Amino acid sequence: MTSARGLHGRFLRLAGPNILSNLLVPLASTIDIALLGHLAAVEDLAGVALATVLFDVFLWGFGFLRMATTGLTAQARGRGDVDDERLLALRALVLALTAGIVILLLRAPLRALGFAVLQGAPDVETAARAYFDARILGAPFVLANFAWTGWFLGREQSGRTLLLSAVGHGANIGFNVWFIAGLGMGAAGAGYGTALSQMLMFATAVALAAPALPWDAVRELLPRLRDTEALQAFFALGRDITIRTLLLVGTFAVFTNIAASFGTVALAATAVLRQVVLLAAWFVDGFAFAVESLVGVFTGARDRASIRAVVRLAMVWGTSISLVVSVACALWPQELLGLLVDDPEVLGALRSMVGWLVPVLVLSAPAYVLDGLFLGLTAGPTLRRAMVLSCVIGFVPWAGWALAAESPQILWAALATFMLARTVTLSREVDAALLRIDA
């Protein structure tokens, strides 16, 4: 087992770049919201919020390309199997590019289906469609970047994920300032900026990975891409993670759609608060990603004591950060949230909802860390079962009540109980999952 001090240092060396990398994601989208939120019409902001729900479903449904690749690559690294590390990168990339191209080809029916389900005022939907049409062009690159990120994380190369994020999201910020503030393209400009930034991120990933994937080694490994047993294991894990991820993003989609039914002001306020939730989530996920990497490596090395130790570290760090962010927003909503939007009606709605950030964020931190544990263990069935129970028991009844009562307060309570259910259901599986390491 690694010493406590050595493990803490190793954990923070991974978590630090992960946090910086992750924070660039909400930073870019926060700047989008700030740019759109200061336009004369609030419809562009609400439209982007509405269309983002579709991308959460269509693209993050393939989040297993990142998550499965991280855990499996880390375990291969723990075993010292270099060939398997390389094969995992190749398999994930082939699947990612294929799926992304299919999404791009099917964008018209996907758009029609999405906007048949979502609710929004006519002007809001017009802006949402413009954003969708622009952003969907980057779909193959988004999925490929999931695979690259997962592979780098599995190899404990969080510095490379930071560089990828800096290139991709830095470009996104630059493009969006140009397109939205400079050219006045509104929601469509935000979509084009996101798509172009993903293309640059992909090109950077290829350059970073090239030394570890020399052509001679890749050529020898190509016949093994069709290894039936390995493919079945990858797809089985991917299936469970996909179900888990779709239920997660589906919950947020229902959450946003119910908020939209309360009117444009409620939707815009929810978009701003959800941005804070995402900001905290990406911060805590920096610790969770470190957990994935280290748990995967320790699983390959069959070191259960180190697994427990790294999870404890992540719990302390993640919960502390969530508490600080949520309390700060609750105490100073005008000063902090006013940076994102200046519409008086939206700010008024925000002040009535902001207190819910404390339970939502504090309850979500342990859930994110436990997700990292089970992803590192590649325990797909556990993640799937826990998410199903959390949705059915923790979210659906409260969300139904919120819709019937037309109450944003009850809707936020639904999100808090959902996060609590995730933490409880995953916690109950920890001991049994660790015992299976030596089985």
Tab-separated table of N, CA and C in Angstrom, residues 277-346:
chain	number	residue	atom	x	y	z
A	277	VAL	N	-24.694	24.794	-10.339
A	277	VAL	CA	-24.639	23.364	-10.005
A	277	VAL	C	-23.584	22.673	-10.855
A	278	LEU	N	-23.553	23.000	-12.140
A	278	LEU	CA	-22.560	22.401	-13.026
A	278	LEU	C	-21.149	22.838	-12.652
A	279	LEU	N	-21.007	24.102	-12.275
A	279	LEU	CA	-19.699	24.603	-11.872
A	279	LEU	C	-19.166	23.802	-10.689
A	280	ALA	N	-19.989	23.624	-9.668
A	280	ALA	CA	-19.575	22.844	-8.498
A	280	ALA	C	-19.342	21.382	-8.865
A	281	ALA	N	-20.194	20.844	-9.742
A	281	ALA	CA	-20.049	19.442	-10.136
A	281	ALA	C	-18.738	19.197	-10.860
A	282	TRP	N	-18.375	20.111	-11.762
A	282	TRP	CA	-17.108	19.939	-12.473
A	282	TRP	C	-15.929	20.065	-11.520
A	283	PHE	N	-16.073	20.901	-10.502
A	283	PHE	CA	-15.002	21.047	-9.514
A	283	PHE	C	-14.833	19.730	-8.747
A	284	VAL	N	-15.938	19.207	-8.217
A	284	VAL	CA	-15.882	17.964	-7.452
A	284	VAL	C	-15.479	16.797	-8.342
A	285	ASP	N	-15.898	16.831	-9.600
A	285	ASP	CA	-15.518	15.760	-10.516
A	285	ASP	C	-14.011	15.714	-10.756
A	286	GLY	N	-13.305	16.825	-10.522
A	286	GLY	CA	-11.855	16.778	-10.593
A	286	GLY	C	-11.297	15.774	-9.599
A	287	PHE	N	-11.889	15.744	-8.389
A	287	PHE	CA	-11.501	14.746	-7.398
A	287	PHE	C	-12.006	13.363	-7.802
A	288	ALA	N	-13.236	13.310	-8.337
A	288	ALA	CA	-13.799	12.019	-8.737
A	288	ALA	C	-13.006	11.390	-9.878
A	289	PHE	N	-12.523	12.204	-10.819
A	289	PHE	CA	-11.703	11.674	-11.909
A	289	PHE	C	-10.398	11.094	-11.374
A	290	ALA	N	-9.817	11.773	-10.372
A	290	ALA	CA	-8.610	11.233	-9.745
A	290	ALA	C	-8.920	9.900	-9.072
A	291	VAL	N	-10.094	9.800	-8.468
A	291	VAL	CA	-10.525	8.539	-7.862
A	291	VAL	C	-10.619	7.449	-8.930
A	292	GLU	N	-11.242	7.765	-10.071
A	292	GLU	CA	-11.340	6.778	-11.156
A	292	GLU	C	-9.968	6.242	-11.551
A	293	SER	N	-9.034	7.171	-11.801
A	293	SER	CA	-7.703	6.774	-12.252
A	293	SER	C	-7.006	5.903	-11.220
A	294	LEU	N	-6.980	6.364	-9.970
A	294	LEU	CA	-6.246	5.644	-8.934
A	294	LEU	C	-6.937	4.345	-8.536
A	295	VAL	N	-8.256	4.358	-8.447
A	295	VAL	CA	-8.972	3.125	-8.114
A	295	VAL	C	-8.757	2.078	-9.203
A	296	GLY	N	-8.761	2.507	-10.475
A	296	GLY	CA	-8.494	1.565	-11.554
A	296	GLY	C	-7.116	0.947	-11.441
A	297	VAL	N	-6.104	1.779	-11.192
A	297	VAL	CA	-4.741	1.276	-11.046
A	297	VAL	C	-4.635	0.347	-9.841
A	298	PHE	N	-5.222	0.748	-8.712
A	298	PHE	CA	-5.159	-0.078	-7.505
A	298	PHE	C	-5.959	-1.367	-7.665
A	299	THR	N	-7.012	-1.326	-8.483
A	299	THR	CA	-7.764	-2.549	-8.760
A	299	THR	C	-6.903	-3.522	-9.559
A	300	GLY	N	-6.214	-3.010	-10.578
A	300	GLY	CA	-5.304	-3.868	-11.343
A	300	GLY	C	-4.218	-4.465	-10.472
A	301	ALA	N	-3.787	-3.693	-9.447
A	301	ALA	CA	-2.747	-4.172	-8.530
A	301	ALA	C	-3.336	-4.889	-7.307
A	302	ARG	N	-4.656	-4.981	-7.207
A	302	ARG	CA	-5.370	-5.639	-6.103
A	302	ARG	C	-5.013	-5.034	-4.745
A	303	ASP	N	-5.101	-3.721	-4.662
A	303	ASP	CA	-4.738	-2.992	-3.446
A	303	ASP	C	-5.984	-2.309	-2.887
A	304	ARG	N	-6.768	-3.057	-2.087
A	304	ARG	CA	-8.025	-2.532	-1.569
A	304	ARG	C	-7.836	-1.424	-0.541
A	305	ALA	N	-6.793	-1.520	0.264
A	305	ALA	CA	-6.561	-0.509	1.300
A	305	ALA	C	-6.346	0.870	0.678
A	306	SER	N	-5.596	0.927	-0.413
A	306	SER	CA	-5.358	2.212	-1.072
A	306	SER	C	-6.630	2.748	-1.709
A	307	ILE	N	-7.496	1.859	-2.170
A	307	ILE	CA	-8.776	2.293	-2.743
A	307	ILE	C	-9.611	3.010	-1.681
A	308	ARG	N	-9.730	2.397	-0.507
A	308	ARG	CA	-10.503	3.027	0.562
A	308	ARG	C	-9.905	4.372	0.961
A	309	ALA	N	-8.588	4.443	1.009
A	309	ALA	CA	-7.926	5.672	1.431
A	309	ALA	C	-8.173	6.810	0.447
A	310	VAL	N	-8.109	6.519	-0.850
A	310	VAL	CA	-8.280	7.586	-1.837
A	310	VAL	C	-9.734	8.062	-1.878
A	311	VAL	N	-10.679	7.167	-1.617
A	311	VAL	CA	-12.090	7.573	-1.562
A	311	VAL	C	-12.325	8.499	-0.374
A	312	ARG	N	-11.726	8.198	0.772
A	312	ARG	CA	-11.872	9.082	1.936
A	312	ARG	C	-11.319	10.473	1.646
A	313	LEU	N	-10.167	10.536	1.005
A	313	LEU	CA	-9.586	11.834	0.644
A	313	LEU	C	-10.540	12.631	-0.235
A	314	ALA	N	-11.087	11.977	-1.247
A	314	ALA	CA	-11.975	12.670	-2.191
A	314	ALA	C	-13.252	13.141	-1.514
A	315	MET	N	-13.780	12.353	-0.574
A	315	MET	CA	-14.991	12.762	0.142
A	315	MET	C	-14.766	14.068	0.900
A	316	VAL	N	-13.653	14.155	1.610
A	316	VAL	CA	-13.365	15.349	2.393
A	316	VAL	C	-13.227	16.571	1.488
A	317	TRP	N	-12.425	16.440	0.448
A	317	TRP	CA	-12.201	17.570	-0.457
A	317	TRP	C	-13.487	17.971	-1.187
A	318	GLY	N	-14.207	16.991	-1.726
A	318	GLY	CA	-15.400	17.295	-2.523
A	318	GLY	C	-16.506	17.942	-1.725
A	319	THR	N	-16.773	17.414	-0.530
A	319	THR	CA	-17.842	17.978	0.299
A	319	THR	C	-17.488	19.385	0.764
A	320	SER	N	-16.235	19.616	1.104
A	320	SER	CA	-15.810	20.950	1.557
A	320	SER	C	-15.998	21.993	0.465
A	321	ILE	N	-15.587	21.663	-0.753
A	321	ILE	CA	-15.731	22.607	-1.869
A	321	ILE	C	-17.199	22.903	-2.146
A	322	SER	N	-18.040	21.877	-2.142
A	322	SER	CA	-19.469	22.068	-2.416
A	322	SER	C	-20.105	22.975	-1.384
A	323	LEU	N	-19.721	22.794	-0.135
A	323	LEU	CA	-20.282	23.622	0.938
A	323	LEU	C	-19.896	25.088	0.761
A	324	VAL	N	-18.647	25.334	0.430
A	324	VAL	CA	-18.175	26.711	0.248
A	324	VAL	C	-18.921	27.397	-0.900
A	325	VAL	N	-19.036	26.715	-2.057
A	325	VAL	CA	-19.693	27.310	-3.230
A	325	VAL	C	-21.158	27.606	-2.948
A	326	SER	N	-21.857	26.647	-2.357
A	326	SER	CA	-23.297	26.816	-2.150
A	326	SER	C	-23.597	27.902	-1.124
A	327	VAL	N	-22.836	27.942	-0.034
A	327	VAL	CA	-23.071	28.960	0.991
A	327	VAL	C	-22.757	30.356	0.456
A	328	ALA	N	-21.683	30.471	-0.328
A	328	ALA	CA	-21.333	31.778	-0.902
A	328	ALA	C	-22.459	32.305	-1.790
A	329	CYS	N	-23.014	31.439	-2.634
A	329	CYS	CA	-24.106	31.878	-3.516
A	329	CYS	C	-25.364	32.219	-2.719
A	330	ALA	N	-25.625	31.464	-1.646
A	330	ALA	CA	-26.811	31.734	-0.839
A	330	ALA	C	-26.686	33.049	-0.076
A	331	LEU	N	-25.461	33.394	0.356
A	331	LEU	CA	-25.258	34.615	1.122
A	331	LEU	C	-25.170	35.854	0.243
A	332	TRP	N	-24.610	35.725	-0.931
A	332	TRP	CA	-24.404	36.881	-1.809
A	332	TRP	C	-24.971	36.622	-3.213
A	333	PRO	N	-26.259	36.352	-3.321
A	333	PRO	CA	-26.829	36.024	-4.640
A	333	PRO	C	-26.762	37.183	-5.627
A	334	GLN	N	-27.034	38.391	-5.148
A	334	GLN	CA	-27.034	39.544	-6.055
A	334	GLN	C	-25.651	39.784	-6.638
A	335	GLU	N	-24.630	39.711	-5.779
A	335	GLU	CA	-23.274	39.995	-6.221
A	335	GLU	C	-22.736	38.916	-7.160
A	336	LEU	N	-23.015	37.654	-6.856
A	336	LEU	CA	-22.441	36.566	-7.645
A	336	LEU	C	-23.284	36.222	-8.870
A	337	LEU	N	-24.575	36.025	-8.674
A	337	LEU	CA	-25.428	35.630	-9.793
A	337	LEU	C	-25.712	36.797	-10.726
A	338	GLY	N	-25.591	38.018	-10.203
A	338	GLY	CA	-25.774	39.193	-11.046
A	338	GLY	C	-24.703	39.336	-12.107
A	339	LEU	N	-23.595	38.590	-11.944
A	339	LEU	CA	-22.560	38.586	-12.976
A	339	LEU	C	-23.019	37.849	-14.230
A	340	LEU	N	-24.010	36.988	-14.071
A	340	LEU	CA	-24.457	36.155	-15.186
A	340	LEU	C	-25.670	36.717	-15.910
A	341	VAL	N	-26.501	37.439	-15.206
A	341	VAL	CA	-27.722	37.948	-15.830
A	341	VAL	C	-28.117	39.245	-15.129
A	342	ASP	N	-28.669	40.219	-15.891
A	342	ASP	CA	-29.052	41.485	-15.280
A	342	ASP	C	-30.538	41.807	-15.433
A	343	ASP	N	-31.320	40.868	-15.926
A	343	ASP	CA	-32.756	41.084	-16.058
A	343	ASP	C	-33.390	41.099	-14.659
A	344	PRO	N	-34.113	42.154	-14.289
A	344	PRO	CA	-34.663	42.260	-12.922
A	344	PRO	C	-35.598	41.107	-12.556
A	345	GLU	N	-36.437	40.672	-13.498
A	345	GLU	CA	-37.354	39.576	-13.193
A	345	GLU	C	-36.608	38.277	-12.934
A	346	VAL	N	-35.596	38.011	-13.742
A	346	VAL	CA	-34.819	36.784	-13.560
A	346	VAL	C	-34.073	36.824	-12.230
